[in-house]
Amino acid sequence: MTRAGTFSRTVLAAGLLLAAHAWAAPAPDFQAAREEAVRLLSAYLRIDTVNPPGNETRGAEFLKSVLAREGIASEIFELVPGRGNLVARLKGSGRKRPVLMMGHIDVVGVEREKWTVDPFGGLVRDGLIYGRGAVDDKLMGIAGLEVLLMLHRLKIPLERDVIFLAEAGEESSTQVGIDFMVERHWDRIAAEFSLAESGGMLENNGVVTRVMVTATEKLSRNMKLVARGVSAHGSVPRADNPLLRLSSALVRLAAWRPPVRLNEVTRAYFSRLAAVSPPEEAYLYTHLDDPEAVEKLRARSPHLDALLRATITPTIMQGGFRDNTIPATAEATLMVRPLPDEDIPSLMASMREVIADAAVELQPSWGRRPAAPLSGLNTEMFQALERVQKRLFPKAVTLPTMATGSSDSAQMRAKGVHAYGIGTFGGSGGHGNDERVSVRGLGALVEFLYNAIVEVAAAR
Ligand SMILES: [Zn+2]
């Protein structure tokens, strides 16, 4: 009796505490947050941070001024003048290690004549926000900034520091950005978890059906093929013409299928995808050890095939200089995207076997991103993302994914951080023309990110 009484009082007290906690926690106004994020993104897009040259400090100063208005301190770090990285931090109790949100300041260049709007105008029209970086990656920068502002204004008690990093040089000059920050200012950005670009959401008729969370990415290792022969008059054909030998080598490489190899992330991806796909597709996703199924999958989706194996794509060919002369050399650049744990020397040995021509040299690979372990699917952060997905988008499924492109999350993973890529729906034109994101997509990203950060960092 006493025991039961104590038990029910305890339950009642716990219930009251929970209720009090829930009641005390100020509810964010996501509508207002979305409107503010639209204004901030539009202003941020008006700052030209095309890399090269980058001029990221301009973007960093903008972010700094927004934070300063709210009384949030931030620092700008430059390895090279003008190429600033910004860091801000909301302090938590320190009971748990920090969580980091990041978004790169630099953007790729534009072919201005192919845009129907000013790429640096920050135009907001018919529910869309236009500009270079609207998707990649000023979107993520503003989502992170907005979440920081919200946490600060609502005075959410934190048990982790929440760090905001806006980095320079993500688009092909990481030495001034993430590499510099990791090597020289690790104390400012060290975290247990990070959230950045490269995931996404799929929306069908106004309902989010898929939430993609990137937990690993393929490596980026470019290589060069050099074919050598004898320079001669073109009136007498030669079998050792480097243009021909290079072409044959490329054709042989294109016909080659590097072995299929799944990892923890792609295995989970395909099995979850199977669960929400029509039977015919689901069969393929669950029979990836059957070469026939794999061939069908490839015919259906080059993207899904690229998740199964290393890929090799010729991107540049150079050779010849005069229309009546056989050149002595011809070269091709290969964009190679090995699997995250690929043994590069053995991949190159296989490629040489496939090429099977001693006159065609495969030169050593290069790439600026480190190899890194996969980010776990059982971590507090990944589970929080799944819970938030269920709450905000109950009709959706969370798909852990492997990105085929590379990002600054690689450097974070290589430092032992569990780094995840998130994103939203309603965006298009990244690295292309008329880049834009929908106002609704931006709002959904802010809400998703805010909830995920609160789940892992707010004191209970
Ligand atoms: Zn990017």
Coordinates of C-alpha atoms and ligand atoms in Angstrom, one line a residue:
M1 CA 0.0 0.0 0.0
T2 CA 2.7 2.4 1.1
R3 CA 4.8 1.3 -1.7
A4 CA 2.0 1.7 -4.2
G5 CA 1.2 5.1 -2.7
T6 CA 4.8 6.2 -3.1
F7 CA 4.9 4.9 -6.6
S8 CA 1.8 6.8 -7.6
R9 CA 3.1 10.0 -6.0
T10 CA 6.4 9.6 -7.8
V11 CA 4.6 9.1 -11.1
L12 CA 2.4 12.1 -10.4
A13 CA 5.4 14.2 -9.4
A14 CA 7.2 13.1 -12.6
G15 CA 4.2 13.9 -14.6
L16 CA 3.9 17.4 -13.1
L17 CA 7.6 18.0 -13.7
L18 CA 7.3 16.9 -17.3
A19 CA 4.2 19.1 -17.7
A20 CA 6.0 22.0 -16.0
H21 CA 9.0 21.5 -18.3
A22 CA 6.9 21.3 -21.4
W23 CA 4.9 24.3 -20.2
A24 CA 8.0 26.3 -19.4
A25 CA 9.8 25.6 -22.6
P26 CA 8.8 28.5 -24.9
A27 CA 7.3 27.4 -28.1
P28 CA 9.2 28.7 -31.1
D29 CA 7.2 30.7 -33.7
F30 CA 8.3 28.8 -36.8
Q31 CA 6.2 31.1 -39.1
A32 CA 8.1 34.1 -37.9
A33 CA 11.4 32.2 -38.1
R34 CA 10.7 31.3 -41.7
E35 CA 9.9 34.9 -42.6
E36 CA 13.1 36.1 -40.9
A37 CA 15.1 33.3 -42.6
V38 CA 13.8 34.4 -46.0
R39 CA 14.9 38.0 -45.4
L40 CA 18.3 36.8 -44.2
L41 CA 18.8 34.5 -47.1
S42 CA 17.8 37.1 -49.6
A43 CA 20.4 39.5 -48.1
Y44 CA 23.1 36.9 -47.9
L45 CA 22.5 36.0 -51.6
R46 CA 23.2 39.6 -52.5
I47 CA 26.8 39.2 -51.3
D48 CA 29.0 37.9 -54.1
T49 CA 31.1 35.1 -52.7
V50 CA 32.0 33.4 -56.0
N51 CA 35.0 31.1 -55.5
P52 CA 37.4 31.9 -57.0
P53 CA 38.2 34.4 -55.6
G54 CA 35.8 33.7 -52.7
N55 CA 35.8 37.0 -50.8
E56 CA 34.1 35.0 -48.0
T57 CA 35.0 37.6 -45.4
R58 CA 32.2 39.7 -46.9
G59 CA 29.7 37.0 -46.1
A60 CA 31.3 36.3 -42.7
E61 CA 31.0 40.0 -41.8
F62 CA 27.3 39.9 -42.8
L63 CA 26.7 36.9 -40.5
K64 CA 28.7 38.6 -37.8
S65 CA 26.6 41.7 -37.9
V66 CA 23.4 39.7 -37.6
L67 CA 24.7 37.8 -34.6
A68 CA 26.1 41.0 -33.0
R69 CA 22.6 42.7 -33.2
E70 CA 21.4 39.8 -30.9
G71 CA 24.4 40.0 -28.6
I72 CA 26.0 36.8 -29.9
A73 CA 29.8 37.0 -30.1
S74 CA 31.5 35.5 -33.1
E75 CA 35.1 35.3 -34.5
I76 CA 36.4 35.4 -38.1
F77 CA 39.5 33.4 -38.9
E78 CA 41.4 34.0 -42.1
L79 CA 44.4 32.1 -43.5
V80 CA 44.4 34.3 -46.5
P81 CA 43.1 37.9 -46.3
G82 CA 39.5 38.1 -47.5
R83 CA 38.9 34.4 -47.1
G84 CA 37.2 34.4 -43.7
N85 CA 35.6 31.6 -41.7
L86 CA 33.1 32.5 -39.0
V87 CA 32.6 30.7 -35.7
A88 CA 29.9 31.5 -33.1
R89 CA 29.0 29.4 -30.0
L90 CA 26.1 29.2 -27.6
K91 CA 27.4 27.9 -24.3
G92 CA 25.9 24.8 -22.7
S93 CA 26.5 23.2 -19.3
G94 CA 29.3 21.1 -20.8
R95 CA 27.7 17.9 -19.6
K96 CA 27.9 16.6 -23.1
R97 CA 30.2 17.4 -26.0
P98 CA 29.3 20.2 -28.5
V99 CA 27.1 19.9 -31.6
L100 CA 28.1 21.9 -34.7
M101 CA 26.0 23.3 -37.6
M102 CA 27.9 24.4 -40.7
G103 CA 27.3 26.0 -44.0
H104 CA 29.9 27.2 -46.5
I105 CA 30.0 30.9 -47.5
D106 CA 31.6 30.5 -50.9
V107 CA 29.6 29.6 -54.1
V108 CA 30.5 28.4 -57.6
G109 CA 30.5 30.8 -60.5
V110 CA 27.6 31.7 -62.7
E111 CA 27.0 31.9 -66.5
R112 CA 25.1 35.1 -66.1
E113 CA 23.6 35.2 -69.6
K114 CA 21.8 31.9 -68.9
W115 CA 20.1 33.2 -65.8
T116 CA 16.6 34.7 -66.1
V117 CA 17.1 36.7 -62.9
D118 CA 20.1 38.4 -61.3
P119 CA 22.1 35.7 -59.6
F120 CA 23.1 38.2 -56.9
G121 CA 19.8 40.0 -56.6
G122 CA 18.3 37.9 -53.7
L123 CA 14.9 38.0 -55.5
V124 CA 11.9 36.5 -53.7
R125 CA 9.0 35.8 -56.1
D126 CA 6.1 33.4 -56.1
G127 CA 7.3 31.5 -53.0
L128 CA 10.8 31.1 -54.4
I129 CA 14.1 32.6 -53.3
Y130 CA 16.6 33.0 -56.2
G131 CA 20.3 33.4 -56.3
R132 CA 23.7 31.6 -56.5
G133 CA 23.9 29.7 -53.2
A134 CA 20.1 29.5 -52.6
V135 CA 20.7 25.7 -52.5
D136 CA 24.5 25.3 -52.2
D137 CA 25.1 26.4 -49.6
K138 CA 23.9 29.7 -48.2
L139 CA 20.7 27.9 -47.5
M140 CA 22.4 25.8 -44.8
G141 CA 24.3 28.8 -43.5
I142 CA 21.1 30.7 -43.0
A143 CA 19.2 27.8 -41.5
G144 CA 22.1 27.4 -38.9
L145 CA 22.1 31.1 -38.3
E146 CA 18.3 31.2 -37.7
V147 CA 18.4 28.2 -35.3
L148 CA 21.2 29.9 -33.4
L149 CA 19.1 33.1 -33.1
M150 CA 16.1 31.1 -32.0
L151 CA 17.9 29.1 -29.3
H152 CA 19.5 32.4 -28.0
R153 CA 16.2 34.3 -27.9
L154 CA 14.2 31.5 -26.3
K155 CA 17.0 31.0 -23.8
I156 CA 16.9 27.3 -24.3
P157 CA 19.0 25.7 -21.5
L158 CA 21.7 23.6 -23.2
E159 CA 23.8 20.7 -22.1
R160 CA 25.9 20.9 -25.2
D161 CA 27.6 23.9 -26.6
V162 CA 25.9 24.7 -30.0
I163 CA 28.6 25.9 -32.5
F164 CA 27.9 27.6 -35.8
L165 CA 30.6 27.5 -38.5
A166 CA 30.4 29.3 -41.8
E167 CA 33.4 28.2 -43.7
A168 CA 35.3 29.5 -46.7
G169 CA 36.6 27.5 -49.7
E170 CA 34.3 24.5 -49.8
E171 CA 34.2 24.7 -53.5
S172 CA 37.7 23.6 -54.4
S173 CA 39.9 25.6 -52.0
T174 CA 39.5 23.8 -48.7
Q175 CA 43.0 24.8 -47.6
V176 CA 41.6 28.3 -46.6
G177 CA 38.4 26.8 -45.2
I178 CA 37.8 23.5 -43.4
D179 CA 41.4 22.3 -43.6
F180 CA 42.6 25.5 -42.0
M181 CA 39.9 25.4 -39.3
V182 CA 40.6 21.7 -38.5
E183 CA 44.4 22.1 -38.4
R184 CA 44.7 25.5 -36.7
H185 CA 41.4 26.1 -34.8
W186 CA 40.2 22.7 -33.9
D187 CA 39.5 23.9 -30.3
R188 CA 36.9 26.3 -31.8
I189 CA 34.9 23.7 -33.7
A190 CA 35.5 20.4 -32.0
A191 CA 32.2 18.6 -31.6
E192 CA 30.7 15.2 -31.2
F193 CA 28.2 15.7 -34.0
S194 CA 27.9 18.0 -37.0
L195 CA 25.1 18.8 -39.4
A196 CA 25.8 20.3 -42.8
E197 CA 24.7 20.2 -46.4
S198 CA 24.2 17.2 -48.8
G199 CA 21.1 15.5 -47.5
G200 CA 17.6 16.4 -48.7
M201 CA 13.9 15.8 -48.6
L202 CA 11.4 14.6 -51.2
E203 CA 8.0 16.1 -51.3
N204 CA 5.0 14.7 -53.2
N205 CA 1.8 16.8 -53.5
G206 CA 2.7 18.9 -50.5
V207 CA 3.7 15.9 -48.3
V208 CA 7.3 15.1 -47.4
T209 CA 7.8 11.4 -48.2
R210 CA 11.5 11.0 -47.8
V211 CA 14.1 12.5 -45.6
M212 CA 17.7 11.8 -46.8
V213 CA 20.4 12.0 -44.2
T214 CA 23.9 11.6 -45.5
A215 CA 26.1 9.6 -43.2
T216 CA 29.1 9.0 -45.5
E217 CA 30.4 10.1 -48.9
K218 CA 32.4 8.6 -51.7
L219 CA 36.0 9.6 -52.0
S220 CA 37.1 12.0 -54.7
R221 CA 40.3 10.8 -56.3
N222 CA 41.0 12.2 -59.8
M223 CA 43.5 10.5 -62.0
K224 CA 45.2 11.2 -65.3
L225 CA 45.7 8.9 -68.3
V226 CA 48.6 9.7 -70.6
A227 CA 49.0 7.8 -73.9
R228 CA 52.3 8.1 -75.6
G229 CA 53.3 7.3 -79.2
V230 CA 55.4 8.8 -82.0
S231 CA 54.8 12.2 -83.5
A232 CA 54.5 11.7 -87.3
H233 CA 52.8 12.9 -90.5
G234 CA 49.1 12.1 -90.4
S235 CA 49.2 10.9 -94.1
V236 CA 50.4 7.5 -92.8
P237 CA 48.2 6.0 -90.1
R238 CA 49.9 4.5 -87.2
A239 CA 48.5 1.9 -84.8
D240 CA 50.3 3.6 -81.9
N241 CA 48.5 6.9 -82.4
P242 CA 48.1 8.2 -78.8
L243 CA 44.6 9.5 -79.6
L244 CA 43.5 6.0 -80.6
R245 CA 45.2 4.3 -77.7
L246 CA 43.7 6.8 -75.2
S247 CA 40.3 6.3 -76.8
S248 CA 40.5 2.5 -76.5
A249 CA 41.6 2.8 -72.9
L250 CA 38.6 5.0 -72.1
V251 CA 36.2 2.7 -73.8
R252 CA 37.6 -0.3 -71.9
L253 CA 37.3 1.5 -68.6
A254 CA 33.7 2.5 -69.4
A255 CA 32.8 -1.1 -70.1
W256 CA 34.3 -2.3 -66.9
R257 CA 32.1 -2.7 -63.8
P258 CA 34.1 -2.3 -60.6
P259 CA 32.8 -4.8 -58.0
V260 CA 29.7 -4.2 -56.0
R261 CA 30.3 -3.5 -52.4
L262 CA 27.8 -2.4 -49.8
N263 CA 28.6 -0.7 -46.4
E264 CA 26.5 -0.2 -43.3
V265 CA 25.0 3.0 -44.8
T266 CA 24.1 1.8 -48.3
R267 CA 22.8 -1.5 -46.9
A268 CA 20.4 0.4 -44.6
Y269 CA 19.5 2.8 -47.5
F270 CA 18.5 0.1 -49.9
S271 CA 16.6 -2.0 -47.3
R272 CA 14.6 1.1 -46.2
L273 CA 14.1 2.1 -49.7
A274 CA 12.8 -1.4 -50.5
A275 CA 10.3 -1.1 -47.7
V276 CA 8.6 2.0 -49.4
S277 CA 9.0 1.0 -53.0
P278 CA 6.7 -0.9 -55.4
P279 CA 7.5 -4.7 -55.4
E280 CA 9.4 -4.7 -58.7
E281 CA 11.8 -2.1 -57.5
A282 CA 12.0 -3.5 -54.0
Y283 CA 13.1 -6.8 -55.5
L284 CA 16.1 -5.1 -57.1
Y285 CA 17.0 -3.3 -53.9
T286 CA 17.0 -6.5 -51.9
H287 CA 18.9 -8.6 -54.5
L288 CA 22.0 -6.7 -54.9
D289 CA 24.1 -9.9 -54.8
D290 CA 22.4 -11.0 -58.0
P291 CA 24.3 -9.6 -61.0
E292 CA 21.1 -9.6 -63.1
A293 CA 19.3 -7.5 -60.6
V294 CA 22.2 -5.1 -60.4
E295 CA 22.3 -4.7 -64.2
K296 CA 18.5 -3.9 -64.2
L297 CA 19.2 -1.4 -61.4
R298 CA 21.9 0.3 -63.5
A299 CA 19.7 0.6 -66.5
R300 CA 17.0 2.2 -64.3
S301 CA 19.2 4.5 -62.3
P302 CA 22.9 5.4 -62.9
H303 CA 22.7 7.2 -59.5
L304 CA 21.8 4.1 -57.6
D305 CA 24.4 2.1 -59.5
A306 CA 27.0 4.7 -58.4
L307 CA 26.1 3.8 -54.8
L308 CA 27.2 0.3 -55.3
R309 CA 30.8 0.7 -56.6
A310 CA 33.7 2.9 -57.5
T311 CA 32.9 5.0 -60.6
I312 CA 35.2 6.4 -63.3
T313 CA 34.2 9.3 -65.5
P314 CA 36.3 10.9 -68.1
T315 CA 35.9 14.7 -67.9
I316 CA 38.6 16.2 -70.0
M317 CA 40.5 15.0 -73.1
Q318 CA 43.5 16.8 -74.6
G319 CA 45.6 15.8 -77.5
G320 CA 46.8 17.0 -80.9
F321 CA 47.8 20.5 -82.0
R322 CA 47.8 20.4 -85.9
D323 CA 45.4 18.9 -88.3
N324 CA 48.0 17.0 -90.3
T325 CA 50.1 15.7 -87.4
I326 CA 49.9 12.6 -85.1
P327 CA 50.7 14.0 -81.7
A328 CA 53.2 12.3 -79.4
T329 CA 50.9 12.3 -76.4
A330 CA 47.2 12.5 -75.5
E331 CA 45.8 12.9 -72.0
A332 CA 42.5 12.4 -70.3
T333 CA 41.4 13.4 -66.8
L334 CA 39.3 10.9 -64.9
M335 CA 37.0 11.8 -62.1
V336 CA 37.2 8.8 -59.9
R337 CA 34.8 8.3 -57.0
P338 CA 35.9 5.3 -55.0
L339 CA 33.9 3.8 -52.1
P340 CA 34.6 5.4 -48.7
D341 CA 36.9 2.5 -47.7
E342 CA 38.4 1.7 -51.1
D343 CA 42.0 0.6 -51.3
I344 CA 43.2 3.1 -54.0
P345 CA 46.4 1.2 -55.0
S346 CA 44.4 -1.9 -55.6
L347 CA 41.7 0.0 -57.6
M348 CA 44.4 1.5 -59.7
A349 CA 46.0 -1.9 -60.3
S350 CA 42.6 -3.2 -61.5
M351 CA 42.3 -0.2 -63.8
R352 CA 45.7 -0.9 -65.3
E353 CA 44.7 -4.5 -66.0
V354 CA 41.5 -3.3 -67.7
I355 CA 43.4 -0.8 -69.8
A356 CA 46.0 -3.5 -70.7
D357 CA 48.2 -1.1 -72.7
A358 CA 51.7 -0.3 -71.5
A359 CA 51.7 2.8 -73.7
V360 CA 48.9 4.3 -71.6
E361 CA 50.1 5.4 -68.2
L362 CA 47.7 5.8 -65.3
Q363 CA 49.2 8.5 -63.1
P364 CA 48.9 8.7 -59.3
S365 CA 45.6 10.0 -58.0
W366 CA 44.9 13.3 -56.2
G367 CA 42.1 14.5 -54.1
R368 CA 41.7 17.0 -51.3
R369 CA 39.4 15.2 -49.0
P370 CA 40.6 12.6 -46.5
A371 CA 39.2 9.1 -46.2
A372 CA 37.0 8.8 -43.2
P373 CA 34.9 6.3 -41.3
L374 CA 31.1 6.2 -41.8
S375 CA 29.0 8.2 -39.3
G376 CA 27.0 5.9 -37.2
L377 CA 23.3 5.1 -37.6
N378 CA 22.8 4.4 -33.9
T379 CA 24.1 7.6 -32.5
E380 CA 22.1 10.1 -30.4
M381 CA 22.2 12.5 -33.4
F382 CA 21.0 10.1 -36.0
Q383 CA 18.2 8.8 -33.7
A384 CA 17.2 12.4 -33.0
L385 CA 16.9 13.1 -36.7
E386 CA 14.7 10.1 -37.1
R387 CA 12.5 11.1 -34.2
V388 CA 12.2 14.6 -35.6
Q389 CA 11.3 13.3 -39.0
K390 CA 8.5 11.1 -37.5
R391 CA 7.1 14.1 -35.6
L392 CA 7.3 16.7 -38.4
F393 CA 6.9 14.5 -41.4
P394 CA 4.9 11.4 -40.2
K395 CA 4.3 10.2 -43.8
A396 CA 8.0 10.1 -44.5
V397 CA 10.9 7.6 -44.0
T398 CA 14.4 8.5 -43.1
L399 CA 16.9 7.2 -45.6
P400 CA 20.6 7.1 -44.5
T401 CA 22.5 7.9 -47.6
M402 CA 26.0 7.9 -49.1
A403 CA 26.7 11.1 -51.1
T404 CA 28.4 10.6 -54.5
G405 CA 29.8 14.1 -54.2
S406 CA 32.2 15.3 -51.6
S407 CA 31.8 17.9 -48.9
D408 CA 33.5 19.5 -45.8
S409 CA 31.8 16.8 -43.7
A410 CA 34.6 14.5 -44.9
Q411 CA 37.2 16.5 -42.9
M412 CA 34.9 16.4 -39.8
R413 CA 34.4 12.6 -40.1
A414 CA 38.2 12.2 -40.4
K415 CA 38.5 13.9 -37.0
G416 CA 36.1 11.5 -35.4
V417 CA 33.0 13.6 -35.6
H418 CA 29.7 11.9 -36.5
A419 CA 28.8 14.2 -39.4
Y420 CA 25.4 14.2 -41.1
G421 CA 24.2 15.9 -44.2
I422 CA 20.7 17.2 -44.2
G423 CA 18.7 19.4 -46.6
T424 CA 15.2 20.2 -47.8
F425 CA 12.8 20.0 -50.7
G426 CA 11.9 22.7 -53.2
G427 CA 15.4 23.5 -54.3
S428 CA 17.0 23.4 -57.7
G429 CA 19.8 24.8 -59.9
G430 CA 22.7 24.1 -57.5
H431 CA 25.9 24.6 -59.6
G432 CA 23.5 25.4 -62.5
N433 CA 21.3 28.3 -63.6
D434 CA 18.4 30.0 -61.8
E435 CA 19.4 28.4 -58.5
R436 CA 16.5 28.7 -56.1
V437 CA 14.8 27.3 -53.1
S438 CA 11.2 27.5 -52.0
V439 CA 10.2 29.5 -49.0
R440 CA 8.4 26.4 -47.7
G441 CA 11.5 24.4 -48.1
L442 CA 13.6 26.9 -46.2
G443 CA 11.0 27.0 -43.4
A444 CA 10.9 23.1 -43.2
L445 CA 14.7 23.0 -43.0
V446 CA 14.8 25.6 -40.1
E447 CA 12.1 23.6 -38.3
F448 CA 13.9 20.3 -38.8
L449 CA 17.3 21.6 -37.8
Y450 CA 15.9 23.5 -34.7
N451 CA 14.2 20.4 -33.5
A452 CA 17.2 18.1 -34.1
I453 CA 19.5 20.5 -32.2
V454 CA 17.0 20.8 -29.3
E455 CA 16.7 17.0 -29.2
V456 CA 20.4 16.5 -28.7
A457 CA 21.5 19.6 -27.0
A458 CA 18.7 21.0 -24.8
A459 CA 18.9 20.2 -21.1
R460 CA 16.2 17.9 -19.9
Ligands
ZN1 ZN 28.2 22.9 -51.1

